[in-house]
mmCIF file with all atom_site columns, C-alpha atoms in Angstrom:
data_model
loop_
_atom_site.group_PDB
_atom_site.id
_atom_site.type_symbol
_atom_site.label_atom_id
_atom_site.label_alt_id
_atom_site.label_comp_id
_atom_site.label_asym_id
_atom_site.label_entity_id
_atom_site.label_seq_id
_atom_site.pdbx_PDB_ins_code
_atom_site.Cartn_x
_atom_site.Cartn_y
_atom_site.Cartn_z
_atom_site.occupancy
_atom_site.B_iso_or_equiv
_atom_site.pdbx_formal_charge
_atom_site.auth_seq_id
_atom_site.auth_comp_id
_atom_site.auth_asym_id
_atom_site.auth_atom_id
_atom_site.pdbx_PDB_model_num
ATOM 1   C CA . MET A 1 1   ? -0.148  0.460  -0.153  1.00 92.00 ? 436 MET A CA 1
ATOM 2   C CA . GLN A 1 2   ? 1.055   3.624  -1.004  1.00 88.00 ? 437 GLN A CA 1
ATOM 3   C CA . HIS A 1 3   ? -0.254  6.921  0.939   1.00 89.00 ? 438 HIS A CA 1
ATOM 4   C CA . ARG A 1 4   ? -0.154  10.543 0.775   1.00 87.00 ? 439 ARG A CA 1
ATOM 5   C CA . ARG A 1 5   ? -2.277  13.413 1.547   1.00 89.00 ? 440 ARG A CA 1
ATOM 6   C CA . LEU A 1 6   ? -2.574  15.672 -1.162  1.00 90.00 ? 441 LEU A CA 1
ATOM 7   C CA . ARG A 1 7   ? -1.149  19.549 -0.497  1.00 90.00 ? 442 ARG A CA 1
ATOM 8   C CA . PHE A 1 8   ? -1.769  20.786 -4.494  1.00 91.00 ? 443 PHE A CA 1
ATOM 9   C CA . GLY A 1 9   ? 1.154   23.592 -3.345  1.00 89.00 ? 444 GLY A CA 1
ATOM 10  C CA . GLN A 1 10  ? 2.620   24.714 -6.415  1.00 90.00 ? 445 GLN A CA 1
ATOM 11  C CA . GLY A 1 11  ? 3.472   23.418 -9.512  1.00 92.00 ? 446 GLY A CA 1
ATOM 12  C CA . PHE A 1 12  ? 3.748   19.195 -10.858 1.00 92.00 ? 447 PHE A CA 1
ATOM 13  C CA . ARG A 1 13  ? 4.558   16.596 -8.256  1.00 93.00 ? 448 ARG A CA 1
ATOM 14  C CA . VAL A 1 14  ? 4.827   13.419 -8.816  1.00 93.00 ? 449 VAL A CA 1
ATOM 15  C CA . LEU A 1 15  ? 3.485   11.263 -5.874  1.00 94.00 ? 450 LEU A CA 1
ATOM 16  C CA . PHE A 1 16  ? 3.880   6.928  -6.543  1.00 92.00 ? 451 PHE A CA 1
ATOM 17  C CA . GLU A 1 17  ? 3.531   5.087  -8.750  1.00 92.00 ? 452 GLU A CA 1
ATOM 18  C CA . CYS A 1 18  ? 2.767   1.140  -9.228  1.00 92.00 ? 453 CYS A CA 1
ATOM 19  C CA . ARG A 1 19  ? 1.810   -1.403 -11.786 1.00 91.00 ? 454 ARG A CA 1
ATOM 20  C CA . GLY A 1 20  ? 2.704   0.628  -14.688 1.00 92.00 ? 455 GLY A CA 1
ATOM 21  C CA . VAL A 1 21  ? 0.780   3.765  -13.451 1.00 95.00 ? 456 VAL A CA 1
ATOM 22  C CA . GLN A 1 22  ? 1.900   6.940  -12.034 1.00 96.00 ? 457 GLN A CA 1
ATOM 23  C CA . ALA A 1 23  ? -0.002  9.621  -9.888  1.00 96.00 ? 458 ALA A CA 1
ATOM 24  C CA . ALA A 1 24  ? 0.768   13.329 -10.156 1.00 95.00 ? 459 ALA A CA 1
ATOM 25  C CA . GLN A 1 25  ? -0.687  16.376 -9.005  1.00 96.00 ? 460 GLN A CA 1
ATOM 26  C CA . MET A 1 26  ? -0.704  19.873 -10.798 1.00 96.00 ? 461 MET A CA 1
ATOM 27  C CA . VAL A 1 27  ? -1.624  23.192 -10.035 1.00 98.00 ? 462 VAL A CA 1
ATOM 28  C CA . ILE A 1 28  ? -0.854  25.757 -12.293 1.00 97.00 ? 463 ILE A CA 1
ATOM 29  C CA . ALA A 1 29  ? -1.527  29.862 -11.345 1.00 97.00 ? 464 ALA A CA 1
ATOM 30  C CA . PRO A 1 30  ? -4.096  32.063 -12.593 1.00 98.00 ? 465 PRO A CA 1
ATOM 31  C CA . GLY A 1 31  ? -3.269  32.984 -16.305 1.00 97.00 ? 466 GLY A CA 1
ATOM 32  C CA . GLY A 1 32  ? -0.441  30.422 -16.338 1.00 97.00 ? 467 GLY A CA 1
ATOM 33  C CA . ARG A 1 33  ? -0.292  27.154 -18.472 1.00 96.00 ? 468 ARG A CA 1
ATOM 34  C CA . GLU A 1 34  ? 1.788   24.044 -18.858 1.00 94.00 ? 469 GLU A CA 1
ATOM 35  C CA . GLY A 1 35  ? 2.591   22.433 -22.229 1.00 89.00 ? 470 GLY A CA 1
ATOM 36  C CA . ASP A 1 36  ? 2.292   23.825 -25.754 1.00 85.00 ? 471 ASP A CA 1
ATOM 37  C CA . ALA A 1 37  ? 1.615   22.537 -29.649 1.00 80.00 ? 472 ALA A CA 1
ATOM 38  C CA . ASP A 1 38  ? 4.928   20.457 -28.862 1.00 87.00 ? 473 ASP A CA 1
ATOM 39  C CA . ASN A 1 39  ? 4.074   18.986 -25.636 1.00 88.00 ? 474 ASN A CA 1
ATOM 40  C CA . ARG A 1 40  ? 3.831   15.191 -26.155 1.00 89.00 ? 475 ARG A CA 1
ATOM 41  C CA . HIS A 1 41  ? 3.685   12.151 -24.334 1.00 86.00 ? 476 HIS A CA 1
ATOM 42  C CA . GLY A 1 42  ? 5.193   9.585  -27.077 1.00 83.00 ? 477 GLY A CA 1
ATOM 43  C CA . GLY A 1 43  ? 4.993   6.879  -24.555 1.00 87.00 ? 478 GLY A CA 1
ATOM 44  C CA . ALA A 1 44  ? 1.857   7.318  -22.533 1.00 93.00 ? 479 ALA A CA 1
ATOM 45  C CA . GLU A 1 45  ? -1.903  8.476  -22.177 1.00 96.00 ? 480 GLU A CA 1
ATOM 46  C CA . GLN A 1 46  ? -2.889  10.852 -19.386 1.00 96.00 ? 481 GLN A CA 1
ATOM 47  C CA . TRP A 1 47  ? -5.704  11.275 -17.311 1.00 98.00 ? 482 TRP A CA 1
ATOM 48  C CA . LEU A 1 48  ? -6.105  14.739 -15.503 1.00 98.00 ? 483 LEU A CA 1
ATOM 49  C CA . TYR A 1 49  ? -9.117  15.213 -13.118 1.00 98.00 ? 484 TYR A CA 1
ATOM 50  C CA . VAL A 1 50  ? -9.790  18.778 -12.269 1.00 98.00 ? 485 VAL A CA 1
ATOM 51  C CA . VAL A 1 51  ? -10.444 18.873 -8.609  1.00 98.00 ? 486 VAL A CA 1
ATOM 52  C CA . SER A 1 52  ? -10.773 22.449 -8.188  1.00 98.00 ? 487 SER A CA 1
ATOM 53  C CA . GLY A 1 53  ? -10.565 25.905 -10.391 1.00 98.00 ? 488 GLY A CA 1
ATOM 54  C CA . THR A 1 54  ? -11.333 26.536 -14.096 1.00 98.00 ? 489 THR A CA 1
ATOM 55  C CA . GLY A 1 55  ? -9.491  26.280 -17.441 1.00 98.00 ? 490 GLY A CA 1
ATOM 56  C CA . VAL A 1 56  ? -8.816  25.335 -20.949 1.00 98.00 ? 491 VAL A CA 1
ATOM 57  C CA . ALA A 1 57  ? -7.425  22.295 -22.461 1.00 97.00 ? 492 ALA A CA 1
ATOM 58  C CA . ILE A 1 58  ? -6.314  22.344 -26.010 1.00 97.00 ? 493 ILE A CA 1
ATOM 59  C CA . VAL A 1 59  ? -5.688  19.229 -27.348 1.00 96.00 ? 494 VAL A CA 1
ATOM 60  C CA . ASP A 1 60  ? -4.206  18.715 -31.061 1.00 95.00 ? 495 ASP A CA 1
ATOM 61  C CA . GLY A 1 61  ? -6.111  22.158 -31.730 1.00 94.00 ? 496 GLY A CA 1
ATOM 62  C CA . LYS A 1 62  ? -9.291  21.430 -30.060 1.00 96.00 ? 497 LYS A CA 1
ATOM 63  C CA . ARG A 1 63  ? -10.494 23.191 -27.194 1.00 97.00 ? 498 ARG A CA 1
ATOM 64  C CA . ARG A 1 64  ? -12.028 22.013 -24.233 1.00 97.00 ? 499 ARG A CA 1
ATOM 65  C CA . ALA A 1 65  ? -13.418 23.799 -20.855 1.00 98.00 ? 500 ALA A CA 1
ATOM 66  C CA . LEU A 1 66  ? -12.339 22.364 -17.726 1.00 98.00 ? 501 LEU A CA 1
ATOM 67  C CA . ALA A 1 67  ? -13.949 22.915 -14.365 1.00 98.00 ? 502 ALA A CA 1
ATOM 68  C CA . ALA A 1 68  ? -14.063 21.025 -10.872 1.00 98.00 ? 503 ALA A CA 1
ATOM 69  C CA . GLY A 1 69  ? -15.190 17.516 -12.047 1.00 98.00 ? 504 GLY A CA 1
ATOM 70  C CA . SER A 1 70  ? -13.994 17.178 -15.658 1.00 98.00 ? 505 SER A CA 1
ATOM 71  C CA . LEU A 1 71  ? -11.619 14.092 -16.412 1.00 98.00 ? 506 LEU A CA 1
ATOM 72  C CA . LEU A 1 72  ? -9.595  14.603 -19.766 1.00 98.00 ? 507 LEU A CA 1
ATOM 73  C CA . LEU A 1 73  ? -8.141  12.111 -21.580 1.00 98.00 ? 508 LEU A CA 1
ATOM 74  C CA . VAL A 1 74  ? -4.623  13.399 -23.582 1.00 97.00 ? 509 VAL A CA 1
ATOM 75  C CA . GLU A 1 75  ? -3.776  9.831  -25.547 1.00 96.00 ? 510 GLU A CA 1
ATOM 76  C CA . ARG A 1 76  ? -0.507  9.013  -26.159 1.00 93.00 ? 511 ARG A CA 1
ATOM 77  C CA . GLY A 1 77  ? 1.489   11.426 -28.981 1.00 92.00 ? 512 GLY A CA 1
ATOM 78  C CA . GLU A 1 78  ? -1.592  13.987 -28.898 1.00 95.00 ? 513 GLU A CA 1
ATOM 79  C CA . ALA A 1 79  ? -0.096  17.659 -28.672 1.00 94.00 ? 514 ALA A CA 1
ATOM 80  C CA . HIS A 1 80  ? -1.664  19.481 -25.546 1.00 96.00 ? 515 HIS A CA 1
ATOM 81  C CA . GLU A 1 81  ? -1.585  22.750 -22.990 1.00 97.00 ? 516 GLU A CA 1
ATOM 82  C CA . ILE A 1 82  ? -3.603  22.907 -20.241 1.00 97.00 ? 517 ILE A CA 1
ATOM 83  C CA . ARG A 1 83  ? -4.174  26.920 -19.623 1.00 98.00 ? 518 ARG A CA 1
ATOM 84  C CA . ASN A 1 84  ? -5.671  28.050 -16.349 1.00 98.00 ? 519 ASN A CA 1
ATOM 85  C CA . SER A 1 85  ? -8.622  30.689 -17.141 1.00 98.00 ? 520 SER A CA 1
ATOM 86  C CA . GLY A 1 86  ? -10.049 31.230 -13.625 1.00 98.00 ? 521 GLY A CA 1
ATOM 87  C CA . ARG A 1 87  ? -9.206  33.658 -11.052 1.00 98.00 ? 522 ARG A CA 1
ATOM 88  C CA . THR A 1 88  ? -8.019  30.666 -8.688  1.00 98.00 ? 523 THR A CA 1
ATOM 89  C CA . PRO A 1 89  ? -5.014  27.917 -9.094  1.00 98.00 ? 524 PRO A CA 1
ATOM 90  C CA . LEU A 1 90  ? -6.213  25.515 -11.074 1.00 98.00 ? 525 LEU A CA 1
ATOM 91  C CA . LYS A 1 91  ? -5.321  22.160 -9.497  1.00 98.00 ? 526 LYS A CA 1
ATOM 92  C CA . THR A 1 92  ? -5.686  18.620 -11.034 1.00 98.00 ? 527 THR A CA 1
ATOM 93  C CA . LEU A 1 93  ? -5.092  15.068 -10.350 1.00 98.00 ? 528 LEU A CA 1
ATOM 94  C CA . ASN A 1 94  ? -3.174  13.052 -12.967 1.00 97.00 ? 529 ASN A CA 1
ATOM 95  C CA . PHE A 1 95  ? -2.632  9.630  -13.801 1.00 97.00 ? 530 PHE A CA 1
ATOM 96  C CA . TYR A 1 96  ? -0.059  8.323  -16.669 1.00 96.00 ? 531 TYR A CA 1
ATOM 97  C CA . SER A 1 97  ? -0.363  4.991  -18.242 1.00 95.00 ? 532 SER A CA 1
ATOM 98  C CA . PRO A 1 98  ? 2.710   3.868  -18.517 1.00 94.00 ? 533 PRO A CA 1
ATOM 99  C CA . PRO A 1 99  ? 4.539   6.324  -16.057 1.00 92.00 ? 534 PRO A CA 1
ATOM 100 C CA . ALA A 1 100 ? 5.737   9.054  -17.945 1.00 90.00 ? 535 ALA A CA 1
ATOM 101 C CA . TYR A 1 101 ? 7.887   11.385 -15.490 1.00 91.00 ? 536 TYR A CA 1
ATOM 102 C CA . THR A 1 102 ? 10.441  10.351 -13.123 1.00 88.00 ? 537 THR A CA 1
ATOM 103 C CA . ALA A 1 103 ? 10.462  11.065 -8.994  1.00 86.00 ? 538 ALA A CA 1
ATOM 104 C CA . THR A 1 104 ? 11.760  14.551 -9.905  1.00 85.00 ? 539 THR A CA 1
ATOM 105 C CA . GLY A 1 105 ? 9.335   15.803 -12.641 1.00 86.00 ? 540 GLY A CA 1
ATOM 106 C CA . ASN A 1 106 ? 11.813  15.031 -15.636 1.00 87.00 ? 541 ASN A CA 1
ATOM 107 C CA . GLU A 1 107 ? 9.786   13.252 -18.492 1.00 85.00 ? 542 GLU A CA 1
ATOM 108 C CA . ARG A 1 108 ? 11.012  9.832  -19.370 1.00 84.00 ? 543 ARG A CA 1
ATOM 109 C CA . PRO A 1 109 ? 11.821  8.874  -22.350 1.00 79.00 ? 544 PRO A CA 1
ATOM 110 C CA . PRO A 1 110 ? 9.077   7.008  -24.535 1.00 72.00 ? 545 PRO A CA 1
ATOM 111 C CA . GLY A 1 111 ? 8.942   3.338  -24.717 1.00 58.00 ? 546 GLY A CA 1
ATOM 112 C CA . ARG A 1 112 ? 11.392  2.945  -21.324 1.00 50.00 ? 547 ARG A CA 1
ATOM 113 C CA . PRO A 1 113 ? 9.501   1.262  -19.087 1.00 51.00 ? 548 PRO A CA 1
ATOM 114 C CA . PRO A 1 114 ? 10.362  2.557  -15.111 1.00 50.00 ? 549 PRO A CA 1
ATOM 115 C CA . ARG A 1 115 ? 12.238  0.213  -13.156 1.00 55.00 ? 550 ARG A CA 1
ATOM 116 C CA . GLY A 1 116 ? 10.409  -2.331 -10.624 1.00 50.00 ? 551 GLY A CA 1
ATOM 117 C CA . SER A 1 117 ? 7.257   -2.258 -13.188 1.00 46.00 ? 552 SER A CA 1
#
Protein backbone atom coordinates (compact mmCIF):
# COMPACT_ATOMS: atom_id res chain seq x y z
CA MET A 1 0.00 0.00 0.00
CA GLN A 2 1.10 3.55 -0.73
CA HIS A 3 -0.61 6.60 0.73
CA ARG A 4 -0.12 10.32 0.43
CA ARG A 5 -2.20 13.28 1.52
CA LEU A 6 -2.52 15.69 -1.40
CA ARG A 7 -1.64 19.27 -0.57
CA PHE A 8 -1.72 20.89 -4.04
CA GLY A 9 1.02 23.41 -3.27
CA GLN A 10 2.57 24.71 -6.50
CA GLY A 11 3.62 23.26 -9.84
CA PHE A 12 3.89 19.61 -10.83
CA ARG A 13 4.67 16.81 -8.37
CA VAL A 14 4.91 13.07 -8.96
CA LEU A 15 3.15 11.21 -6.14
CA PHE A 16 3.90 7.53 -6.73
CA GLU A 17 3.54 4.66 -9.19
CA CYS A 18 2.61 1.02 -9.19
CA ARG A 19 2.15 -1.64 -11.86
CA GLY A 20 2.66 0.67 -14.81
CA VAL A 21 0.48 3.59 -13.64
CA GLN A 22 1.75 6.84 -12.16
CA ALA A 23 -0.10 9.50 -10.13
CA ALA A 24 0.88 13.17 -10.06
CA GLN A 25 -0.67 16.43 -8.96
CA MET A 26 -0.44 19.73 -10.83
CA VAL A 27 -1.29 23.28 -9.83
CA ILE A 28 -1.40 26.05 -12.44
CA ALA A 29 -1.58 29.66 -11.21
CA PRO A 30 -4.21 32.04 -12.62
CA GLY A 31 -3.17 33.07 -16.13
CA GLY A 32 -0.58 30.27 -16.25
CA ARG A 33 -0.24 27.25 -18.49
CA GLU A 34 1.50 23.91 -18.78
CA GLY A 35 2.57 22.55 -22.13
CA ASP A 36 2.31 23.95 -25.64
CA ALA A 37 1.76 22.81 -29.23
CA ASP A 38 4.93 20.67 -28.99
CA ASN A 39 4.06 19.01 -25.64
CA ARG A 40 3.41 15.31 -26.30
CA HIS A 41 3.80 12.17 -24.25
CA GLY A 42 5.11 9.77 -26.86
CA GLY A 43 4.91 6.79 -24.58
CA ALA A 44 1.98 7.38 -22.20
CA GLU A 45 -1.69 8.24 -21.92
CA GLN A 46 -2.56 11.03 -19.46
CA TRP A 47 -5.83 11.09 -17.51
CA LEU A 48 -6.36 14.56 -16.02
CA TYR A 49 -9.04 15.13 -13.36
CA VAL A 50 -9.84 18.71 -12.30
CA VAL A 51 -10.10 18.95 -8.51
CA SER A 52 -10.78 22.71 -8.45
CA GLY A 53 -10.51 25.81 -10.60
CA THR A 54 -11.32 26.47 -14.25
CA GLY A 55 -9.29 26.23 -17.37
CA VAL A 56 -9.03 25.25 -21.00
CA ALA A 57 -7.41 22.17 -22.51
CA ILE A 58 -6.10 22.44 -26.06
CA VAL A 59 -5.51 18.94 -27.43
CA ASP A 60 -4.40 18.58 -31.04
CA GLY A 61 -5.88 22.02 -31.71
CA LYS A 62 -9.30 21.28 -30.16
CA ARG A 63 -10.41 23.31 -27.12
CA ARG A 64 -12.29 21.91 -24.14
CA ALA A 65 -13.46 23.86 -21.11
CA LEU A 66 -12.29 22.47 -17.78
CA ALA A 67 -13.94 22.87 -14.37
CA ALA A 68 -14.05 20.94 -11.10
CA GLY A 69 -15.18 17.41 -11.88
CA SER A 70 -13.87 17.41 -15.49
CA LEU A 71 -12.02 14.30 -16.65
CA LEU A 72 -9.80 14.58 -19.72
CA LEU A 73 -7.94 11.81 -21.53
CA VAL A 74 -4.90 12.93 -23.51
CA GLU A 75 -3.89 9.97 -25.64
CA ARG A 76 -0.25 9.14 -26.28
CA GLY A 77 1.24 11.39 -28.92
CA GLU A 78 -1.45 14.10 -28.78
CA ALA A 79 -0.11 17.67 -28.52
CA HIS A 80 -1.61 19.33 -25.46
CA GLU A 81 -1.64 22.46 -23.34
CA ILE A 82 -3.58 23.16 -20.15
CA ARG A 83 -4.36 26.81 -19.34
CA ASN A 84 -5.80 28.31 -16.19
CA SER A 85 -8.57 30.68 -17.30
CA GLY A 86 -9.85 31.44 -13.80
CA ARG A 87 -8.96 33.60 -10.83
CA THR A 88 -7.94 30.76 -8.53
CA PRO A 89 -5.33 28.00 -8.93
CA LEU A 90 -6.29 25.18 -11.30
CA LYS A 91 -5.65 21.96 -9.34
CA THR A 92 -5.50 18.62 -11.15
CA LEU A 93 -4.81 15.00 -10.34
CA ASN A 94 -3.13 13.17 -13.22
CA PHE A 95 -2.57 9.51 -14.01
CA TYR A 96 -0.06 8.33 -16.61
CA SER A 97 -0.01 4.87 -18.14
CA PRO A 98 2.74 3.86 -18.38
CA PRO A 99 4.56 6.30 -16.06
CA ALA A 100 5.75 9.37 -17.98
CA TYR A 101 7.96 11.13 -15.40
CA THR A 102 10.82 10.40 -13.04
CA ALA A 103 10.32 10.96 -9.32
CA THR A 104 11.90 14.42 -9.74
CA GLY A 105 9.43 15.42 -12.49
CA ASN A 106 11.65 14.98 -15.56
CA GLU A 107 9.94 13.37 -18.56
CA ARG A 108 10.98 9.80 -19.31
CA PRO A 109 11.87 8.89 -22.88
CA PRO A 110 9.14 6.95 -24.73
CA GLY A 111 9.39 3.22 -24.52
CA ARG A 112 11.50 3.11 -21.38
CA PRO A 113 9.52 1.33 -18.66
CA PRO A 114 10.27 2.23 -15.06
CA ARG A 115 12.32 -0.16 -12.94
CA GLY A 116 10.32 -2.53 -10.78
CA SER A 117 7.11 -2.32 -12.83
